[in-house]
mmCIF file of C-alpha atoms in Angstrom:
data_model
loop_
_atom_site.group_PDB
_atom_site.id
_atom_site.type_symbol
_atom_site.label_atom_id
_atom_site.label_comp_id
_atom_site.label_asym_id
_atom_site.label_seq_id
_atom_site.Cartn_x
_atom_site.Cartn_y
_atom_site.Cartn_z
ATOM 1 C CA MET Y 6 9.589 -37.047 54.972
ATOM 2 C CA ALA Y 7 10.635 -35.802 58.829
ATOM 3 C CA THR Y 8 10.514 -39.096 59.572
ATOM 4 C CA ASP Y 9 12.672 -40.714 57.253
ATOM 5 C CA ILE Y 10 15.534 -37.875 57.638
ATOM 6 C CA LYS Y 11 15.294 -38.508 61.849
ATOM 7 C CA ASP Y 12 16.306 -41.940 60.705
ATOM 8 C CA ILE Y 13 19.764 -41.052 59.184
ATOM 9 C CA THR Y 14 20.806 -38.059 61.970
ATOM 10 C CA HIS Y 15 23.374 -38.035 63.845
ATOM 11 C CA ALA Y 16 24.753 -35.438 66.937
ATOM 12 C CA VAL Y 17 27.347 -32.746 65.691
ATOM 13 C CA GLU Y 18 30.570 -34.732 66.965
ATOM 14 C CA ALA Y 19 34.036 -35.741 64.726
ATOM 15 C CA ALA Y 20 33.050 -39.321 65.296
ATOM 16 C CA SER Y 21 29.761 -39.627 63.844
ATOM 17 C CA ILE Y 22 30.904 -37.735 60.903
ATOM 18 C CA LEU Y 23 33.550 -40.248 60.083
ATOM 19 C CA ARG Y 24 30.933 -43.100 60.745
ATOM 20 C CA LEU Y 25 29.822 -41.927 57.241
ATOM 21 C CA LEU Y 26 33.087 -42.352 55.578
ATOM 22 C CA PRO Y 27 34.716 -45.705 54.693
ATOM 23 C CA ALA Y 28 37.831 -44.604 56.140
ATOM 24 C CA ARG Y 29 39.634 -41.389 57.944
ATOM 25 C CA PRO Y 30 40.318 -39.330 54.715
ATOM 26 C CA ARG Y 31 43.358 -37.588 54.273
ATOM 27 C CA LEU Y 32 41.616 -34.313 54.085
ATOM 28 C CA LEU Y 33 38.123 -33.814 55.850
ATOM 29 C CA ALA Y 34 36.669 -30.684 54.213
ATOM 30 C CA LEU Y 35 33.867 -28.389 56.781
ATOM 31 C CA GLY Y 36 31.593 -26.336 54.068
ATOM 32 C CA GLU Y 37 29.882 -23.029 54.910
ATOM 33 C CA PRO Y 38 27.241 -21.438 53.234
ATOM 34 C CA THR Y 39 28.058 -17.818 54.213
ATOM 35 C CA HIS Y 40 30.772 -16.306 55.983
ATOM 36 C CA GLY Y 41 31.709 -14.375 59.324
ATOM 37 C CA GLU Y 42 28.842 -16.047 61.543
ATOM 38 C CA GLU Y 43 30.452 -16.798 64.983
ATOM 39 C CA THR Y 44 28.049 -20.168 65.468
ATOM 40 C CA LEU Y 45 29.652 -21.918 62.603
ATOM 41 C CA LEU Y 46 33.167 -21.026 63.159
ATOM 42 C CA ASP Y 47 32.494 -22.449 66.998
ATOM 43 C CA LEU Y 48 31.437 -25.707 65.722
ATOM 44 C CA ARG Y 49 34.383 -25.862 63.422
ATOM 45 C CA ASN Y 50 36.383 -25.462 66.607
ATOM 46 C CA GLU Y 51 34.845 -28.069 68.572
ATOM 47 C CA LEU Y 52 34.787 -30.954 65.713
ATOM 48 C CA PHE Y 53 39.588 -29.982 65.090
ATOM 49 C CA ARG Y 54 39.064 -30.049 69.234
ATOM 50 C CA GLN Y 55 37.657 -33.873 68.668
ATOM 51 C CA LEU Y 56 39.300 -34.744 65.573
ATOM 52 C CA VAL Y 57 42.855 -33.912 67.796
ATOM 53 C CA GLU Y 58 41.796 -35.138 70.219
ATOM 54 C CA GLU Y 59 40.142 -38.515 69.141
ATOM 55 C CA GLU Y 60 41.187 -38.924 65.846
ATOM 56 C CA GLY Y 61 44.724 -37.954 65.427
ATOM 57 C CA TYR Y 62 44.779 -34.830 63.382
ATOM 58 C CA ARG Y 63 47.095 -32.364 63.146
ATOM 59 C CA THR Y 64 46.192 -29.403 60.725
ATOM 60 C CA ILE Y 65 43.626 -26.931 60.261
ATOM 61 C CA ALA Y 66 43.608 -25.244 56.834
ATOM 62 C CA ILE Y 67 40.919 -22.413 56.134
ATOM 63 C CA GLU Y 68 39.927 -19.712 53.642
ATOM 64 C CA SER Y 69 42.456 -16.995 53.986
ATOM 65 C CA ASP Y 70 45.414 -16.155 52.276
ATOM 66 C CA CYS Y 71 48.167 -19.075 52.155
ATOM 67 C CA MET Y 72 51.239 -16.651 52.728
ATOM 68 C CA THR Y 73 50.044 -14.612 55.651
ATOM 69 C CA GLY Y 74 49.333 -17.754 57.274
ATOM 70 C CA ARG Y 75 52.981 -18.423 58.204
ATOM 71 C CA VAL Y 76 52.463 -15.858 60.575
ATOM 72 C CA VAL Y 77 49.774 -17.747 62.622
ATOM 73 C CA ASP Y 78 52.076 -21.215 62.234
ATOM 74 C CA ASP Y 79 54.691 -19.902 63.568
ATOM 75 C CA TYR Y 80 52.739 -18.162 66.976
ATOM 76 C CA VAL Y 81 50.990 -21.574 67.198
ATOM 77 C CA THR Y 82 53.836 -24.132 66.563
ATOM 78 C CA ARG Y 83 56.732 -21.827 68.150
ATOM 79 C CA GLY Y 84 55.150 -18.808 70.379
ATOM 80 C CA THR Y 85 56.792 -16.318 67.568
ATOM 81 C CA GLY Y 86 54.775 -12.571 68.070
ATOM 82 C CA THR Y 87 51.924 -12.116 70.416
ATOM 83 C CA LEU Y 88 48.377 -13.099 69.626
ATOM 84 C CA ASP Y 89 47.167 -9.972 69.199
ATOM 85 C CA GLU Y 90 49.792 -9.388 66.230
ATOM 86 C CA VAL Y 91 48.887 -12.461 64.817
ATOM 87 C CA MET Y 92 45.045 -12.114 64.609
ATOM 88 C CA GLU Y 93 45.866 -8.897 62.801
ATOM 89 C CA HIS Y 94 48.223 -10.172 60.626
ATOM 90 C CA GLY Y 95 47.877 -13.556 60.109
ATOM 91 C CA ILE Y 96 44.018 -14.280 58.430
ATOM 92 C CA SER Y 97 43.040 -12.313 56.121
ATOM 93 C CA HIS Y 98 40.399 -10.861 54.591
ATOM 94 C CA GLY Y 99 39.174 -9.374 57.537
ATOM 95 C CA TRP Y 100 38.812 -12.540 59.365
ATOM 96 C CA GLY Y 101 41.569 -11.568 62.227
ATOM 97 C CA ALA Y 102 38.761 -9.652 64.181
ATOM 98 C CA SER Y 103 36.879 -13.046 64.809
ATOM 99 C CA ALA Y 104 36.507 -14.045 68.445
ATOM 100 C CA ALA Y 105 35.644 -17.915 67.415
ATOM 101 C CA ASN Y 106 39.039 -17.286 64.677
ATOM 102 C CA ARG Y 107 41.303 -15.898 67.875
ATOM 103 C CA GLU Y 108 39.472 -18.553 70.240
ATOM 104 C CA LEU Y 109 41.035 -21.237 67.311
ATOM 105 C CA VAL Y 110 44.582 -19.679 67.045
ATOM 106 C CA ARG Y 111 44.885 -19.256 71.215
ATOM 107 C CA TRP Y 112 43.744 -23.103 71.631
ATOM 108 C CA MET Y 113 45.960 -24.051 69.590
ATOM 109 C CA ARG Y 114 49.344 -22.642 71.198
ATOM 110 C CA ALA Y 115 48.150 -23.859 74.151
ATOM 111 C CA HIS Y 116 47.447 -27.018 73.332
ATOM 112 C CA ASN Y 117 50.922 -27.045 71.431
ATOM 113 C CA ASP Y 118 52.911 -25.435 74.233
ATOM 114 C CA GLY Y 119 55.697 -28.312 75.736
ATOM 115 C CA ARG Y 120 54.870 -30.710 73.241
ATOM 116 C CA PRO Y 121 57.332 -32.295 70.585
ATOM 117 C CA ALA Y 122 57.531 -31.352 66.549
ATOM 118 C CA SER Y 123 56.434 -34.168 65.856
ATOM 119 C CA GLU Y 124 52.653 -33.727 67.956
ATOM 120 C CA ARG Y 125 52.118 -30.136 67.280
ATOM 121 C CA LEU Y 126 49.145 -28.663 65.842
ATOM 122 C CA ARG Y 127 49.663 -27.072 62.476
ATOM 123 C CA PHE Y 128 47.853 -23.732 60.447
ATOM 124 C CA ALA Y 129 47.387 -23.368 57.267
ATOM 125 C CA GLY Y 130 46.084 -20.264 54.902
ATOM 126 C CA PHE Y 131 45.225 -22.139 51.894
ATOM 127 C CA ASP Y 132 43.316 -19.157 49.691
ATOM 128 C CA GLY Y 133 45.932 -17.154 47.380
ATOM 129 C CA PRO Y 134 47.062 -13.658 48.204
ATOM 130 C CA LEU Y 135 44.021 -12.499 46.856
ATOM 131 C CA GLU Y 136 41.266 -9.788 47.973
ATOM 132 C CA ILE Y 137 37.957 -9.114 45.414
ATOM 133 C CA THR Y 138 39.865 -5.397 44.985
ATOM 134 C CA GLY Y 139 42.342 -7.234 43.060
ATOM 135 C CA ALA Y 140 46.077 -9.696 44.182
ATOM 136 C CA ALA Y 141 49.165 -9.090 45.471
ATOM 137 C CA SER Y 142 52.206 -8.418 44.090
ATOM 138 C CA PRO Y 143 54.294 -11.755 43.289
ATOM 139 C CA ARG Y 144 57.333 -10.062 44.459
ATOM 140 C CA GLN Y 145 57.091 -11.274 48.241
ATOM 141 C CA ALA Y 146 56.164 -15.015 46.729
ATOM 142 C CA LEU Y 147 58.854 -14.752 44.307
ATOM 143 C CA THR Y 148 62.027 -13.414 45.961
ATOM 144 C CA ALA Y 149 61.694 -15.601 48.910
ATOM 145 C CA LEU Y 150 61.858 -18.913 46.796
ATOM 146 C CA HIS Y 151 64.910 -17.406 44.639
ATOM 147 C CA ALA Y 152 66.342 -16.666 48.253
ATOM 148 C CA TYR Y 153 66.062 -20.298 49.383
ATOM 149 C CA LEU Y 154 67.774 -21.605 46.093
ATOM 150 C CA ALA Y 155 70.117 -19.089 46.113
ATOM 151 C CA GLY Y 156 71.310 -20.115 49.531
ATOM 152 C CA HIS Y 157 71.499 -24.025 48.930
ATOM 153 C CA VAL Y 158 72.290 -24.431 44.920
ATOM 154 C CA ASP Y 159 75.010 -24.083 42.997
ATOM 155 C CA ALA Y 160 74.699 -20.116 41.384
ATOM 156 C CA ASP Y 161 75.106 -21.304 37.864
ATOM 157 C CA LEU Y 162 72.195 -23.450 38.436
ATOM 158 C CA LEU Y 163 69.909 -20.264 38.962
ATOM 159 C CA PRO Y 164 67.708 -19.199 35.814
ATOM 160 C CA CYS Y 165 68.659 -14.880 37.160
ATOM 161 C CA THR Y 166 69.812 -12.912 39.585
ATOM 162 C CA GLY Y 167 67.983 -11.357 42.908
ATOM 163 C CA GLU Y 168 68.759 -8.090 41.401
ATOM 164 C CA THR Y 169 66.981 -9.042 37.901
ATOM 165 C CA LEU Y 170 63.652 -10.221 39.937
ATOM 166 C CA ASP Y 171 63.604 -6.938 41.304
ATOM 167 C CA ARG Y 172 64.019 -4.979 38.339
ATOM 168 C CA LEU Y 173 61.080 -7.421 36.328
ATOM 169 C CA LEU Y 174 58.621 -6.978 39.133
ATOM 170 C CA GLY Y 175 59.471 -3.373 39.861
ATOM 171 C CA THR Y 176 57.468 -0.637 42.523
ATOM 172 C CA ASP Y 177 54.342 -3.407 44.054
ATOM 173 C CA ASP Y 178 51.523 -0.698 43.585
ATOM 174 C CA ARG Y 179 51.693 -1.703 39.713
ATOM 175 C CA TRP Y 180 50.487 -4.737 40.751
ATOM 176 C CA THR Y 181 48.146 -4.156 43.202
ATOM 177 C CA ASP Y 182 45.919 -0.843 41.693
ATOM 178 C CA PRO Y 183 42.321 -2.417 42.632
ATOM 179 C CA ALA Y 184 41.247 -0.042 39.158
ATOM 180 C CA ALA Y 185 42.935 -3.287 37.899
ATOM 181 C CA MET Y 186 39.971 -5.628 38.821
ATOM 182 C CA ARG Y 187 37.590 -3.642 36.854
ATOM 183 C CA ASP Y 188 39.549 -2.504 34.166
ATOM 184 C CA PRO Y 189 41.859 -4.865 32.494
ATOM 185 C CA ALA Y 190 43.999 -2.445 30.895
ATOM 186 C CA ARG Y 191 45.315 -0.802 34.032
ATOM 187 C CA SER Y 192 47.271 -4.444 34.874
ATOM 188 C CA VAL Y 193 50.713 -5.356 34.164
ATOM 189 C CA GLY Y 194 50.103 -9.117 33.816
ATOM 190 C CA ARG Y 195 50.308 -9.040 30.320
ATOM 191 C CA SER Y 196 53.596 -6.548 30.324
ATOM 192 C CA ALA Y 197 56.685 -7.817 29.051
ATOM 193 C CA GLU Y 198 58.303 -8.008 32.405
ATOM 194 C CA ALA Y 199 55.096 -10.438 33.276
ATOM 195 C CA GLY Y 200 55.859 -12.823 30.761
ATOM 196 C CA ARG Y 201 59.309 -12.816 31.370
ATOM 197 C CA LEU Y 202 58.667 -13.325 35.192
ATOM 198 C CA ARG Y 203 56.324 -16.207 34.730
ATOM 199 C CA LEU Y 204 59.431 -17.959 32.257
ATOM 200 C CA LEU Y 205 61.627 -17.643 35.226
ATOM 201 C CA ALA Y 206 58.814 -18.540 38.224
ATOM 202 C CA ASP Y 207 58.598 -21.820 36.496
ATOM 203 C CA ASP Y 208 62.318 -22.170 36.294
ATOM 204 C CA LEU Y 209 63.026 -21.672 39.634
ATOM 205 C CA VAL Y 210 60.219 -24.129 40.676
ATOM 206 C CA ALA Y 211 61.715 -26.883 38.445
ATOM 207 C CA LEU Y 212 64.679 -26.092 40.017
ATOM 208 C CA LEU Y 213 63.272 -26.558 43.578
ATOM 209 C CA ASP Y 214 61.643 -29.824 41.998
ATOM 210 C CA ALA Y 215 65.074 -31.168 40.809
ATOM 211 C CA GLN Y 216 67.041 -30.530 43.807
ATOM 212 C CA THR Y 217 64.274 -31.777 46.554
ATOM 213 C CA PRO Y 218 66.776 -34.834 47.143
ATOM 214 C CA HIS Y 219 69.334 -32.509 48.373
ATOM 215 C CA LEU Y 220 67.187 -29.555 49.605
ATOM 216 C CA VAL Y 221 65.575 -31.956 52.195
ATOM 217 C CA THR Y 222 68.893 -33.088 53.695
ATOM 218 C CA ALA Y 223 70.660 -29.688 53.085
ATOM 219 C CA THR Y 224 67.699 -27.935 54.759
ATOM 220 C CA SER Y 225 64.666 -29.075 56.840
ATOM 221 C CA ARG Y 226 61.092 -30.387 55.628
ATOM 222 C CA ASP Y 227 59.512 -27.219 57.205
ATOM 223 C CA ASP Y 228 61.651 -25.403 54.873
ATOM 224 C CA LEU Y 229 61.165 -27.283 51.711
ATOM 225 C CA TYR Y 230 57.326 -26.866 52.406
ATOM 226 C CA LEU Y 231 57.499 -23.188 52.337
ATOM 227 C CA ALA Y 232 59.622 -23.454 48.970
ATOM 228 C CA GLY Y 233 56.935 -25.007 47.725
ATOM 229 C CA LEU Y 234 54.410 -22.168 49.127
ATOM 230 C CA TYR Y 235 56.456 -19.692 47.387
ATOM 231 C CA GLY Y 236 56.916 -21.277 44.310
ATOM 232 C CA ARG Y 237 53.114 -22.173 44.096
ATOM 233 C CA THR Y 238 51.930 -18.339 45.224
ATOM 234 C CA ALA Y 239 54.236 -16.866 42.652
ATOM 235 C CA THR Y 240 53.297 -18.851 39.475
ATOM 236 C CA GLY Y 241 49.374 -18.711 40.785
ATOM 237 C CA LEU Y 242 49.467 -14.627 41.225
ATOM 238 C CA LEU Y 243 51.733 -14.398 38.058
ATOM 239 C CA ARG Y 244 48.802 -16.482 36.339
ATOM 240 C CA TYR Y 245 45.976 -14.241 38.150
ATOM 241 C CA HIS Y 246 47.659 -11.215 36.958
ATOM 242 C CA HIS Y 247 48.038 -12.622 33.203
ATOM 243 C CA TRP Y 248 43.988 -13.264 33.301
ATOM 244 C CA MET Y 249 43.608 -9.708 34.959
ATOM 245 C CA ALA Y 250 44.450 -8.483 31.676
ATOM 246 C CA ASP Y 251 42.581 -10.475 29.618
ATOM 247 C CA THR Y 252 39.726 -8.491 27.358
ATOM 248 C CA SER Y 253 37.682 -11.883 26.326
ATOM 249 C CA PRO Y 254 34.242 -12.432 27.954
ATOM 250 C CA ALA Y 255 35.645 -15.760 29.482
ATOM 251 C CA ARG Y 256 38.091 -13.356 32.002
ATOM 252 C CA LEU Y 257 36.219 -13.620 34.852
ATOM 253 C CA ASN Y 258 35.602 -17.413 34.429
ATOM 254 C CA ARG Y 259 39.742 -17.655 34.062
ATOM 255 C CA LEU Y 260 39.997 -15.370 37.418
ATOM 256 C CA VAL Y 261 38.023 -17.700 39.881
ATOM 257 C CA THR Y 262 39.090 -20.217 37.918
ATOM 258 C CA ALA Y 263 42.736 -19.321 38.512
ATOM 259 C CA ARG Y 264 41.930 -19.059 42.406
ATOM 260 C CA ASP Y 265 40.339 -22.183 42.874
ATOM 261 C CA GLN Y 266 43.543 -23.910 41.331
ATOM 262 C CA MET Y 267 45.501 -22.209 43.593
ATOM 263 C CA MET Y 268 43.666 -23.252 46.658
ATOM 264 C CA ALA Y 269 43.898 -26.910 45.178
ATOM 265 C CA ASP Y 270 47.069 -26.812 45.174
ATOM 266 C CA ASN Y 271 47.475 -25.370 48.518
ATOM 267 C CA LEU Y 272 45.003 -28.254 50.135
ATOM 268 C CA LEU Y 273 46.943 -30.870 48.107
ATOM 269 C CA ALA Y 274 50.762 -29.575 50.018
ATOM 270 C CA VAL Y 275 49.029 -29.957 52.939
ATOM 271 C CA ALA Y 276 47.405 -33.502 51.949
ATOM 272 C CA ALA Y 277 51.283 -34.655 51.717
ATOM 273 C CA ARG Y 278 51.998 -33.667 55.673
ATOM 274 C CA GLY Y 279 49.140 -35.674 56.851
ATOM 275 C CA PRO Y 280 45.248 -35.570 58.047
ATOM 276 C CA ALA Y 281 43.892 -32.102 58.192
ATOM 277 C CA LEU Y 282 40.668 -30.312 58.533
ATOM 278 C CA VAL Y 283 39.815 -27.782 56.145
ATOM 279 C CA HIS Y 284 36.948 -25.071 56.604
ATOM 280 C CA ALA Y 285 36.069 -22.729 53.863
ATOM 281 C CA HIS Y 286 32.731 -21.756 51.474
ATOM 282 C CA ASN Y 287 30.335 -24.381 50.447
ATOM 283 C CA SER Y 288 31.571 -23.648 46.770
ATOM 284 C CA HIS Y 289 35.353 -24.019 47.588
ATOM 285 C CA LEU Y 290 35.236 -27.457 48.916
ATOM 286 C CA GLN Y 291 32.143 -28.993 46.714
ATOM 287 C CA ARG Y 292 32.590 -31.692 44.209
ATOM 288 C CA GLU Y 293 29.965 -30.197 41.687
ATOM 289 C CA LYS Y 294 30.973 -27.257 39.680
ATOM 290 C CA SER Y 295 30.301 -23.830 41.733
ATOM 291 C CA THR Y 296 28.285 -21.473 40.029
ATOM 292 C CA MET Y 297 27.819 -17.631 40.913
ATOM 293 C CA ARG Y 298 26.915 -13.901 39.072
ATOM 294 C CA MET Y 299 29.537 -11.762 38.340
ATOM 295 C CA GLY Y 300 29.621 -8.078 36.941
ATOM 296 C CA GLY Y 301 26.357 -9.478 35.966
ATOM 297 C CA MET Y 302 27.932 -12.684 34.007
ATOM 298 C CA PRO Y 303 27.403 -15.809 34.927
ATOM 299 C CA LEU Y 304 30.324 -18.310 36.166
ATOM 300 C CA GLU Y 305 30.642 -21.779 36.269
ATOM 301 C CA TRP Y 306 33.779 -23.210 37.411
ATOM 302 C CA TRP Y 307 35.388 -26.813 38.886
ATOM 303 C CA CYS Y 308 36.410 -25.326 42.240
ATOM 304 C CA ALA Y 309 39.231 -26.489 44.234
ATOM 305 C CA GLY Y 310 36.872 -29.454 46.074
ATOM 306 C CA ALA Y 311 36.743 -30.684 42.858
ATOM 307 C CA LEU Y 312 39.950 -30.374 41.780
ATOM 308 C CA VAL Y 313 41.619 -31.661 45.106
ATOM 309 C CA SER Y 314 38.459 -34.853 44.672
ATOM 310 C CA ALA Y 315 39.488 -35.893 41.456
ATOM 311 C CA ARG Y 316 43.012 -36.377 42.672
ATOM 312 C CA LEU Y 317 42.706 -37.673 46.252
ATOM 313 C CA GLY Y 318 39.594 -40.119 45.400
ATOM 314 C CA HIS Y 319 38.091 -41.583 48.880
ATOM 315 C CA GLU Y 320 40.937 -39.604 50.951
ATOM 316 C CA TYR Y 321 38.972 -35.970 50.105
ATOM 317 C CA ALA Y 322 35.745 -36.411 52.157
ATOM 318 C CA PHE Y 323 33.523 -33.344 51.673
ATOM 319 C CA VAL Y 324 30.466 -31.763 54.449
ATOM 320 C CA ALA Y 325 28.512 -29.149 53.352
ATOM 321 C CA THR Y 326 26.615 -27.093 55.788
ATOM 322 C CA ALA Y 327 23.065 -26.071 55.421
ATOM 323 C CA LEU Y 328 21.215 -23.475 57.924
ATOM 324 C CA GLY Y 329 17.479 -22.644 58.731
ATOM 325 C CA THR Y 330 17.715 -18.748 59.543
ATOM 326 C CA ILE Y 331 20.302 -16.151 60.359
ATOM 327 C CA ARG Y 332 17.565 -13.328 61.310
ATOM 328 C CA HIS Y 333 19.835 -10.558 61.865
ATOM 329 C CA GLN Y 334 20.103 -10.472 57.921
ATOM 330 C CA GLY Y 335 16.604 -11.605 57.431
ATOM 331 C CA VAL Y 336 16.974 -14.736 56.866
ATOM 332 C CA ASP Y 337 13.916 -15.893 58.255
ATOM 333 C CA ALA Y 338 12.884 -19.570 58.253
ATOM 334 C CA PRO Y 339 12.526 -21.506 55.688
ATOM 335 C CA ALA Y 340 9.905 -22.603 52.684
ATOM 336 C CA PRO Y 341 8.658 -25.901 54.196
ATOM 337 C CA ASP Y 342 8.962 -27.117 50.446
ATOM 338 C CA THR Y 343 12.721 -26.703 50.142
ATOM 339 C CA LEU Y 344 15.561 -28.974 51.649
ATOM 340 C CA GLU Y 345 16.072 -26.422 54.218
ATOM 341 C CA GLY Y 346 12.713 -26.786 55.178
ATOM 342 C CA LEU Y 347 12.544 -30.346 55.181
ATOM 343 C CA LEU Y 348 15.197 -30.072 57.685
ATOM 344 C CA TYR Y 349 14.077 -27.512 59.935
ATOM 345 C CA ALA Y 350 11.022 -29.622 60.877
ATOM 346 C CA LEU Y 351 13.587 -31.746 62.681
ATOM 347 C CA PRO Y 352 13.288 -31.052 66.466
ATOM 348 C CA GLU Y 353 17.158 -30.981 67.016
ATOM 349 C CA ASP Y 354 19.207 -27.377 66.644
ATOM 350 C CA ARG Y 355 21.897 -28.890 64.742
ATOM 351 C CA CYS Y 356 22.735 -32.402 63.538
ATOM 352 C CA VAL Y 357 24.364 -34.634 61.427
ATOM 353 C CA ILE Y 358 23.116 -35.991 58.033
ATOM 354 C CA ASP Y 359 24.182 -38.934 56.022
ATOM 355 C CA ALA Y 360 23.885 -36.658 52.374
ATOM 356 C CA PRO Y 361 23.839 -40.049 50.432
ATOM 357 C CA ARG Y 362 21.273 -41.615 52.323
ATOM 358 C CA LEU Y 363 19.290 -37.988 51.775
ATOM 359 C CA ALA Y 364 19.388 -38.037 48.277
ATOM 360 C CA ALA Y 365 18.307 -41.304 47.786
ATOM 361 C CA ALA Y 366 15.343 -40.955 50.362
ATOM 362 C CA LEU Y 367 14.274 -37.967 48.358
ATOM 363 C CA GLY Y 368 14.446 -40.140 44.826
ATOM 364 C CA GLU Y 369 14.117 -37.797 41.771
ATOM 365 C CA THR Y 370 11.537 -35.360 42.968
ATOM 366 C CA LEU Y 371 14.116 -32.971 44.733
ATOM 367 C CA PRO Y 372 12.783 -30.213 47.134
ATOM 368 C CA GLU Y 373 13.068 -26.539 45.623
ATOM 369 C CA ARG Y 374 16.025 -24.877 46.299
ATOM 370 C CA ARG Y 375 15.752 -22.069 48.493
ATOM 371 C CA VAL Y 376 16.400 -18.313 47.661
ATOM 372 C CA SER Y 377 18.182 -16.356 49.960
ATOM 373 C CA PRO Y 378 16.762 -12.542 50.578
ATOM 374 C CA TRP Y 379 20.448 -11.869 51.691
ATOM 375 C CA PHE Y 380 23.656 -11.855 49.335
ATOM 376 C CA GLY Y 381 25.593 -13.249 51.856
ATOM 377 C CA TYR Y 382 23.817 -16.612 52.333
ATOM 378 C CA ALA Y 383 24.030 -19.427 49.584
ATOM 379 C CA PRO Y 384 21.327 -21.850 50.339
ATOM 380 C CA LEU Y 385 22.295 -25.543 49.245
ATOM 381 C CA ASP Y 386 21.096 -26.915 46.267
ATOM 382 C CA PRO Y 387 19.250 -29.972 46.544
ATOM 383 C CA ALA Y 388 21.216 -31.504 43.475
ATOM 384 C CA HIS Y 389 24.266 -31.799 45.165
ATOM 385 C CA LEU Y 390 23.592 -33.680 48.043
ATOM 386 C CA ALA Y 391 24.067 -36.921 46.184
ATOM 387 C CA ALA Y 392 28.363 -36.027 45.669
ATOM 388 C CA GLY Y 393 28.789 -35.443 49.574
ATOM 389 C CA ASP Y 394 29.583 -37.093 52.250
ATOM 390 C CA GLY Y 395 27.690 -35.602 54.794
ATOM 391 C CA LEU Y 396 25.456 -32.241 55.979
ATOM 392 C CA VAL Y 397 25.526 -30.286 58.574
ATOM 393 C CA PHE Y 398 22.175 -28.381 59.688
ATOM 394 C CA VAL Y 399 22.007 -25.868 62.218
ATOM 395 C CA LYS Y 400 18.599 -24.219 62.527
ATOM 396 C CA ASP Y 401 19.251 -21.092 63.689
ATOM 397 C CA VAL Y 402 22.386 -19.350 63.612
ATOM 398 C CA ALA Y 403 22.350 -16.420 66.243
ATOM 399 C CA ARG Y 404 24.042 -12.848 66.147
ATOM 400 C CA HIS Y 405 26.762 -13.025 68.920
ATOM 401 C CA LEU Y 406 27.187 -9.866 70.798
#
């Protein structure tokens, strides 16, 4: 079988990945099976450089807060702020400390220096303002959307005043209480004020859509894009907080679903601006349903990749990443009867594989699914191979010192 697989392996290059696809996708999604490994982020950076220099890609979108991502985009496009400030405040989940993420942002800024706006690279976070401990207040997004509209449409078209929003929002700590993640009774997501805010947010987004022909000339496409981001974030956060207050058994499933719906909406907006490389966990980008256990409960939901693929068709491509070892996390060489074990027998340290052809070569007798001794690494499900467009395999991930 290793010989058969060798016949469908290629070098890890942007060109070899694109040759697996019927056409250049608007969104090329590169998944990872674990977070925070510099080896994988370095590989992502190199692929993005090749996509920029050889294929005309202009945007990278990563699994980071969509609101703070504006800080990074302002830096790489206009030089606003300093690199240290951007890495501290622009990338969420603590990943601003990553050397590879820092190098990505530095390179994008250097690449853009002196170029016209139409040729500059763009950065986007496409995750919601969410952490495992809870969700942000909708204040920033909701008030920014209101301020944008108030500055450019007749006041009598607005559904409310800024003062009304401020009164209904109250203090931010009501929304960000970490205890609400485990105790629905601590959430304000189903209060009367939150219900009123959901209606107002919906009205503001509808007004934004209705006034698009005016706003696209009265402001700029970048300003209109940001207003759309504010609208998606405000409605997404209010929906997320609503489900945080849920007491039914479906609560956690609703939360993970709401998060990936926010991701999908952000990715569709990124796609509308032109071709982009997307980087996140495999479980957010795959076409199959995602599964996990949280709080002792099995969860299953359609992830962002599945939602976006259903909308974009062949303009969305998904390339998963699988690993051999992460020895510093106790993940040693895979068993030979697993998918990773078959790939580990290849001579290459890293390669790109035609996933559908590999699935066809394996036939109905799929390899065993690998079991990871470390919770932070999710082995690939062999049953998902046929639904992917490609597979990057990295034999060994070393600790970066």
